[in-house]
Structures are given as structure tokens and as C-alpha cells.
PDB file of C-alpha atoms and ligand atoms in Angstrom:
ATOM      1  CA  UNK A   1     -19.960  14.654 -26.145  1.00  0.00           C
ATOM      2  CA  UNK A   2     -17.301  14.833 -24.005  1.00  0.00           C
ATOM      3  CA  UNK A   3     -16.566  11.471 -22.970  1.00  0.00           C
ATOM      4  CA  UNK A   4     -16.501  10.618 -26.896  1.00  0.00           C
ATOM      5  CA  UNK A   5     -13.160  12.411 -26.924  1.00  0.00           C
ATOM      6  CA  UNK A   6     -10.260  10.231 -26.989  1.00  0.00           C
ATOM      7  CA  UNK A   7      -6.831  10.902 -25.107  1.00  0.00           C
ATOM      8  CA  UNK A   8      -3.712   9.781 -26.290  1.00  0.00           C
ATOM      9  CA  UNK A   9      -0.803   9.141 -23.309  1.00  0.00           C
ATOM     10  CA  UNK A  10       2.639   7.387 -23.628  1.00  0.00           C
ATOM     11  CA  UNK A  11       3.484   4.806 -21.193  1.00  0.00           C
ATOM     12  CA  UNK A  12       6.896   3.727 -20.033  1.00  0.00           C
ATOM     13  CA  UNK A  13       7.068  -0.198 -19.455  1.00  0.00           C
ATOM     14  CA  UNK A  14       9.828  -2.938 -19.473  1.00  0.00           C
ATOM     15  CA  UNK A  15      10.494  -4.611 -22.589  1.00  0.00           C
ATOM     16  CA  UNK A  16       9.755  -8.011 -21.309  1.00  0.00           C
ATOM     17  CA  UNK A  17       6.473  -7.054 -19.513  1.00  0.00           C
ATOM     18  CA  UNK A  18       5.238  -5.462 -22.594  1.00  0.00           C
ATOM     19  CA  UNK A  19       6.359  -8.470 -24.815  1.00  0.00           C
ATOM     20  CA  UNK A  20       3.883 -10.452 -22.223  1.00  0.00           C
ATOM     21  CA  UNK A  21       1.254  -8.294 -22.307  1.00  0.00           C
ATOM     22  CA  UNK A  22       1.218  -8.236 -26.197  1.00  0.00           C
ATOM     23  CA  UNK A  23       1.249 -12.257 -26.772  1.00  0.00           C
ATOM     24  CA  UNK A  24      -1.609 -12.228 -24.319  1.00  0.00           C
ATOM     25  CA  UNK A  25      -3.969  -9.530 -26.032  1.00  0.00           C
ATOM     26  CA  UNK A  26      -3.467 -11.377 -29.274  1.00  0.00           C
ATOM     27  CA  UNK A  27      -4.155 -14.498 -27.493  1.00  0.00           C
ATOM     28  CA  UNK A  28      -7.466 -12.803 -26.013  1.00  0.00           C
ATOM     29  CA  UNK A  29      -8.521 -11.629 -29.533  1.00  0.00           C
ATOM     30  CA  UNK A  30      -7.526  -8.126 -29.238  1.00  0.00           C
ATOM     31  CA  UNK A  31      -6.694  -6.591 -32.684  1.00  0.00           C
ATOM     32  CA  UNK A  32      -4.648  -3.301 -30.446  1.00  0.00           C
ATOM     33  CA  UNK A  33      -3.235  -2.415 -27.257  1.00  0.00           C
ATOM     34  CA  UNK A  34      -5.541   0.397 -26.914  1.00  0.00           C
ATOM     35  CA  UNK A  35      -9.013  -1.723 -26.549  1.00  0.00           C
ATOM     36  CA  UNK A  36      -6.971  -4.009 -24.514  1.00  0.00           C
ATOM     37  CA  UNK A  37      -5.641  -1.594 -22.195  1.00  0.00           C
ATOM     38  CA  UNK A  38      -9.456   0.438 -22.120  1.00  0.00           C
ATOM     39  CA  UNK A  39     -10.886  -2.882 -20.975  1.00  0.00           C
ATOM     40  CA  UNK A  40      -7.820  -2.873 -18.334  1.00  0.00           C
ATOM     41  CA  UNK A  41      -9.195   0.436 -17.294  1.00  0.00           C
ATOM     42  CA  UNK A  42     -12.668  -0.023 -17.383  1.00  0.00           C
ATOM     43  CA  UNK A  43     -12.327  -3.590 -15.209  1.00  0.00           C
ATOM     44  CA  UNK A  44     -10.199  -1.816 -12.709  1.00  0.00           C
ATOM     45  CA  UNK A  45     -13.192   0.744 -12.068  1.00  0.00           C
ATOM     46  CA  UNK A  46     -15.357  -1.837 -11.260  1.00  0.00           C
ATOM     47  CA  UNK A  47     -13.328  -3.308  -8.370  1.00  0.00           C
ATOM     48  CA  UNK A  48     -15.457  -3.142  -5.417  1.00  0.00           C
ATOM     49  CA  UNK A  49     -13.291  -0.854  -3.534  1.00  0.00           C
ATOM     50  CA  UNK A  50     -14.037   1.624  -6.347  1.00  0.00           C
ATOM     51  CA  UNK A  51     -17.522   1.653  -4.857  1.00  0.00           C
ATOM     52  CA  UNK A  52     -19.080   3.941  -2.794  1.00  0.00           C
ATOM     53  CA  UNK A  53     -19.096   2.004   0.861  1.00  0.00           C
ATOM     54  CA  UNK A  54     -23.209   2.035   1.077  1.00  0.00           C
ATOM     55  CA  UNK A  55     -23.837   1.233  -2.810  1.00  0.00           C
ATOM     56  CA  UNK A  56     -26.034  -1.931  -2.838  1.00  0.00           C
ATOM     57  CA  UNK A  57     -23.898  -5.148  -5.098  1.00  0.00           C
ATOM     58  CA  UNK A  58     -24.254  -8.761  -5.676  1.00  0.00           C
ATOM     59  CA  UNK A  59     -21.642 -10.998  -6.316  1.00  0.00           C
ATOM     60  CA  UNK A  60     -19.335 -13.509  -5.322  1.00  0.00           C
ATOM     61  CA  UNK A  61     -16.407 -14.002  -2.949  1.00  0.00           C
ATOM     62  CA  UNK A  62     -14.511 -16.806  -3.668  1.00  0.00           C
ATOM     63  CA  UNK A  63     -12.481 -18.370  -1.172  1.00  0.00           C
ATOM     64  CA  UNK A  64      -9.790 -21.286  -1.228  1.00  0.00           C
ATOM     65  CA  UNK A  65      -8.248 -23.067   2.026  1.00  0.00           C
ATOM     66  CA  UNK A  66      -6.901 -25.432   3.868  1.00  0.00           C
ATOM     67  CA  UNK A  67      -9.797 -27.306   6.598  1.00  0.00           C
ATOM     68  CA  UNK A  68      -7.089 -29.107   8.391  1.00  0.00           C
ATOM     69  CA  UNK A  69      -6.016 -25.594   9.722  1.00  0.00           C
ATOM     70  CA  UNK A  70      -6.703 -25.651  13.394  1.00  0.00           C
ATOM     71  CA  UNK A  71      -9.944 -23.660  14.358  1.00  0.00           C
ATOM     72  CA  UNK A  72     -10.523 -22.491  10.595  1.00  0.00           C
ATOM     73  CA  UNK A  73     -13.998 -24.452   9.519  1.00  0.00           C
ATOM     74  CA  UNK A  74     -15.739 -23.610  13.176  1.00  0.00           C
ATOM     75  CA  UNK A  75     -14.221 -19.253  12.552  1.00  0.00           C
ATOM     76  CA  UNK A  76     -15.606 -19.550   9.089  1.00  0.00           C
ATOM     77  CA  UNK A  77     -18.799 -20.979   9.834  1.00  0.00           C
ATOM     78  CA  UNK A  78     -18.709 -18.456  12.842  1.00  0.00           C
ATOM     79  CA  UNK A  79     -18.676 -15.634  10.465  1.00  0.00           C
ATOM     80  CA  UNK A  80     -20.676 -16.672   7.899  1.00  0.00           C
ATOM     81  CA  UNK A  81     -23.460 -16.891  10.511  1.00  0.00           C
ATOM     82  CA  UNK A  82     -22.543 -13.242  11.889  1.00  0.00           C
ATOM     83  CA  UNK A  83     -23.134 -11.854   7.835  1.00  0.00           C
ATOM     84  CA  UNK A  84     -25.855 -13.967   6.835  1.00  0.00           C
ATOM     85  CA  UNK A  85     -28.020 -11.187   6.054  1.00  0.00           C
ATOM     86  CA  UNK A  86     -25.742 -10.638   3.349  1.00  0.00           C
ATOM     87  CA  UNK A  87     -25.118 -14.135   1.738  1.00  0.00           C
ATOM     88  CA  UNK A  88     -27.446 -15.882  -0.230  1.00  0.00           C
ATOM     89  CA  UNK A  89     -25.939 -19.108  -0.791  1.00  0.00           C
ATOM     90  CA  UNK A  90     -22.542 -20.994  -0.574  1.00  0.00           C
ATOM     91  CA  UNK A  91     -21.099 -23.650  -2.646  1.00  0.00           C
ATOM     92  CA  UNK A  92     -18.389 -25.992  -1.101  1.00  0.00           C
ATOM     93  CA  UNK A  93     -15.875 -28.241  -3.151  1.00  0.00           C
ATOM     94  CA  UNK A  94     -13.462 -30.706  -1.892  1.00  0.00           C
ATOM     95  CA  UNK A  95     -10.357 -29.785  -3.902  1.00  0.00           C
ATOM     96  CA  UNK A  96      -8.316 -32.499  -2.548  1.00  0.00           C
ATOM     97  CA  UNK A  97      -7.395 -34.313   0.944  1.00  0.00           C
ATOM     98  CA  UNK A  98      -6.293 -30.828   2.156  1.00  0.00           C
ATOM     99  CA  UNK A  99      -7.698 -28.191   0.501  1.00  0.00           C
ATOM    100  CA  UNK A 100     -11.391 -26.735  -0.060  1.00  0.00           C
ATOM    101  CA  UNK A 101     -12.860 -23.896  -2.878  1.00  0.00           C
ATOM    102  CA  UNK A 102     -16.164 -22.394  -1.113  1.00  0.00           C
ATOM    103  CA  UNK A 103     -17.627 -19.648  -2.894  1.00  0.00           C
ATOM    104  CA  UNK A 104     -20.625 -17.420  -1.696  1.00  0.00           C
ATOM    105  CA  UNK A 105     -22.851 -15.646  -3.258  1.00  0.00           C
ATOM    106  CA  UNK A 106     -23.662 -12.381  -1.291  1.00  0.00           C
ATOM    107  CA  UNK A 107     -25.922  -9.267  -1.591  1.00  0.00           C
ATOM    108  CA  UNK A 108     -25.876  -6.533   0.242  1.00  0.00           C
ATOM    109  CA  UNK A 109     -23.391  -3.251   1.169  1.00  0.00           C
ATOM    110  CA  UNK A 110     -20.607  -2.765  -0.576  1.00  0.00           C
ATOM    111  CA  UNK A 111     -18.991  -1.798   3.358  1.00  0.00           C
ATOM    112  CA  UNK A 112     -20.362  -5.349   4.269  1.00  0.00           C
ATOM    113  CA  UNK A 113     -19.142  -7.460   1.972  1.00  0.00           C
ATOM    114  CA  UNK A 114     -15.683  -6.010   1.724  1.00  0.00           C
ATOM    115  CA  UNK A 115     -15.765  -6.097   5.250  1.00  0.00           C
ATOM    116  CA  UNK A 116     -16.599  -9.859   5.061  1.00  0.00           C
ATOM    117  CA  UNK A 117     -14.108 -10.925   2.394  1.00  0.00           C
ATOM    118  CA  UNK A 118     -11.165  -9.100   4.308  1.00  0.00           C
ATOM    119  CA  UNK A 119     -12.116 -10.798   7.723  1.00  0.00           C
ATOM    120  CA  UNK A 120     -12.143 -14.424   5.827  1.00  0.00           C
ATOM    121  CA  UNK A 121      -8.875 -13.103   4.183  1.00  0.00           C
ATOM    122  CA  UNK A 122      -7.105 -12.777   7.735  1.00  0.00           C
ATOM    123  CA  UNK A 123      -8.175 -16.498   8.867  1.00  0.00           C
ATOM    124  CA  UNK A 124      -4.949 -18.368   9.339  1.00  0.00           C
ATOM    125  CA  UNK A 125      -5.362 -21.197   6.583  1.00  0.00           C
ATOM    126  CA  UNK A 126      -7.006 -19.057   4.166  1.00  0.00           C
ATOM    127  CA  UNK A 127      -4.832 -19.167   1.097  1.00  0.00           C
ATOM    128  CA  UNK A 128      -7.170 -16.941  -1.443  1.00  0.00           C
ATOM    129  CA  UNK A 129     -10.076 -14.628  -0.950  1.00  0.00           C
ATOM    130  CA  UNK A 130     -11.556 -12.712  -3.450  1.00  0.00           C
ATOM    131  CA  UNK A 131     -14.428 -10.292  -3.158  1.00  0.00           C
ATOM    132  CA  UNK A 132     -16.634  -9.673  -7.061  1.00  0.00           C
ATOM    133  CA  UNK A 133     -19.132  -7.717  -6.969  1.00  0.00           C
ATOM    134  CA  UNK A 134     -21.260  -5.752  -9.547  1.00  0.00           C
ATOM    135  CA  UNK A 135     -23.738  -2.759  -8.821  1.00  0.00           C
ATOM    136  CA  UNK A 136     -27.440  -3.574  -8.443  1.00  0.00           C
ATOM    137  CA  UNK A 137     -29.658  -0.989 -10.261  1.00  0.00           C
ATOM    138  CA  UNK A 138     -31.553   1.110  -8.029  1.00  0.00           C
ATOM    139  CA  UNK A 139     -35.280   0.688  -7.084  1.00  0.00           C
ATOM    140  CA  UNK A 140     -37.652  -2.797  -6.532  1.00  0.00           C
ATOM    141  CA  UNK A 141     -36.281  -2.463  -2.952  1.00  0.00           C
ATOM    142  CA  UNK A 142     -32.684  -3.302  -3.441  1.00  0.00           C
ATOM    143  CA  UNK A 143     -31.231  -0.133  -1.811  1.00  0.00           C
ATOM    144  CA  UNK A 144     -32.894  -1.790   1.988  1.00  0.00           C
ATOM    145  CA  UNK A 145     -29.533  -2.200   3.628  1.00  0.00           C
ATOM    146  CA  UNK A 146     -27.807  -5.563   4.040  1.00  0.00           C
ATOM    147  CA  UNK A 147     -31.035  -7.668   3.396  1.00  0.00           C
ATOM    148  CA  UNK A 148     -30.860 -10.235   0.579  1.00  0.00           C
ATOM    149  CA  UNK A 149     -33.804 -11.880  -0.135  1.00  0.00           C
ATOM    150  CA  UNK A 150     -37.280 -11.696   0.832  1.00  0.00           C
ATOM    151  CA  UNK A 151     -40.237 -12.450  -0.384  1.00  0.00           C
ATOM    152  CA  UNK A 152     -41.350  -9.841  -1.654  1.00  0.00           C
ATOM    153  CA  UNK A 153     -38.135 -10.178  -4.021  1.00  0.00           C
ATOM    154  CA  UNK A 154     -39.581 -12.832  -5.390  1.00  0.00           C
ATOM    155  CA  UNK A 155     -42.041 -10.873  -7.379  1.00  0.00           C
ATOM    156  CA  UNK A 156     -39.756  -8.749  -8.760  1.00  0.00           C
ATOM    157  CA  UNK A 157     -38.955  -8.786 -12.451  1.00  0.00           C
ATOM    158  CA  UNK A 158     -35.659 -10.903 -13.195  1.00  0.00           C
ATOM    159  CA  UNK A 159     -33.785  -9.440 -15.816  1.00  0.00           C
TER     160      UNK A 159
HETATM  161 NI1   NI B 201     -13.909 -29.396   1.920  1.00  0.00          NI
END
């Protein structure tokens, strides 16, 4: 089968870089560049913006910041209440005096939650934001746009 095929290429890299790379594959196990650098390739297609924009995902976005910013918890909140067809839940953790992790766990278009995670991105005060996502198989009802849950998802087979 085609895709069976391997392809060899040569790639041009700094010394030092490489030198990185390499003490970090054998730390992560790898016996080769070439598996590390496939599961490179393979993680970079699965980066949300690889998705097609109406493709129905779950996943995270992950969010750090600072809650003494002026304005920042009442925008967040704000916007979290404009997309809350498409998160599920949220987790918030007190890093330290200034700073707060809040993850949340969304569902929905890929559009929508890209959309989401850049607009939290932009908030003066937020230092990280990081959209995950992975694709949601087809069928049981998942491909109704921007709903999460229901209860009719309930019933449905978790696998
Ligand atoms: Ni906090």
C-alpha cells in the first residue's frame, strides 16, 4: 500500500540544535531520529488548526494568568458565558498570590474553539493559552454543531 512506502529526505540543521534534539530523543526512549521525528510529524498534524474549521473536537484549552490584571476575571467570565455551548467544564487553580492556571474542557467546532482560545489569548494579563483538541468520531449525534452535552449523550456508549 502506498502509505507503507517509506521516504528518505536529508535535513539541514545547526549542530547545536541537533545535539539537543538527540539527548532529548534518547531521554524520551527513542532508539532513532526517524521514529522521533515521525512522531514530530504526526503530532504536528493533529494541531487543531490542521482541522477542517466545522470538524466536531473535544479537548482542552489551557490557560495561565494574572487576576490582578485590571478587568481580566469579569472579560473572561464574560466570554466564557458567550461560548458556553461549547465548554463543558472548567477547572481553576490558584498558582500563587498573582497568578491562576484555569483549564476548560470544551466540545464543539473546531472554528469555535479556536475562535475561543485566540480571543482569551488577546486578554491583556493572559500570559499562556493553549487550544488541544482531538477529533470526535462521527455519528451518536456529535456532528450537531457547537452543542456539548445533552441528555441524550448520556446514553451513548463511552468508549
Ligand atoms: Ni485564581
Amino acid at each position: 500500500m502506498l502509505h507503507d512506502e517509506l521516504s528518505r529526505f536529508g535535513v539541514s540543521i545547526p549542530s547545536d540544535l541537533l545535539l539537543q534534539f538527540d539527548k532529548q530523543i534518547k531521554r524520551q526512549g527513542y532508539g532513532n531520529r526517524s521514529e522521533a521525528i515521525r512522531d514530530l510529524i504526526r503530532r504536528s498534524l493533529l494541531q487543531p488548526q490542521q482541522y477542517p474549521a466545522t470538524l466536531c473536537v473535544a479537548g482542552t484549552i489551557a490557560m495561565v494568568y494574572n487576576h490582578h490584571a485590571s478587568e481580566l476575571p469579569l472579560s473572561l467570565t464574560g466570554l466564557q458565558h458567550a461560548y458556553h455551548h461549547d465548554i463543558i467544564s472548567t477547572m481553576h487553580v490558584h498558582l500563587n498570590h498573582d497568578q491562576c492556571l484555569e483549564i476548560l474542557v470544551v466540545r464543539g467546532e473546531v472554528r469555535r474553539l479556536r475562535e475561543l482560545g485566540d480571543r482569551i489569548r488577546a486578554l491583556k494579563g493572559v500570559l499562556y493559552a493553549e487550544l488541544s483538541v482531538t477529533h470526535l468520531e462521527p455519528g451518536n449525534g456529535d456532528e450537531r454543531r457547537g452543542h456539548p452535552g445533552s441528555l441524550h449523550d448520556e446514553e451513548r456508549k463511552h468508549t
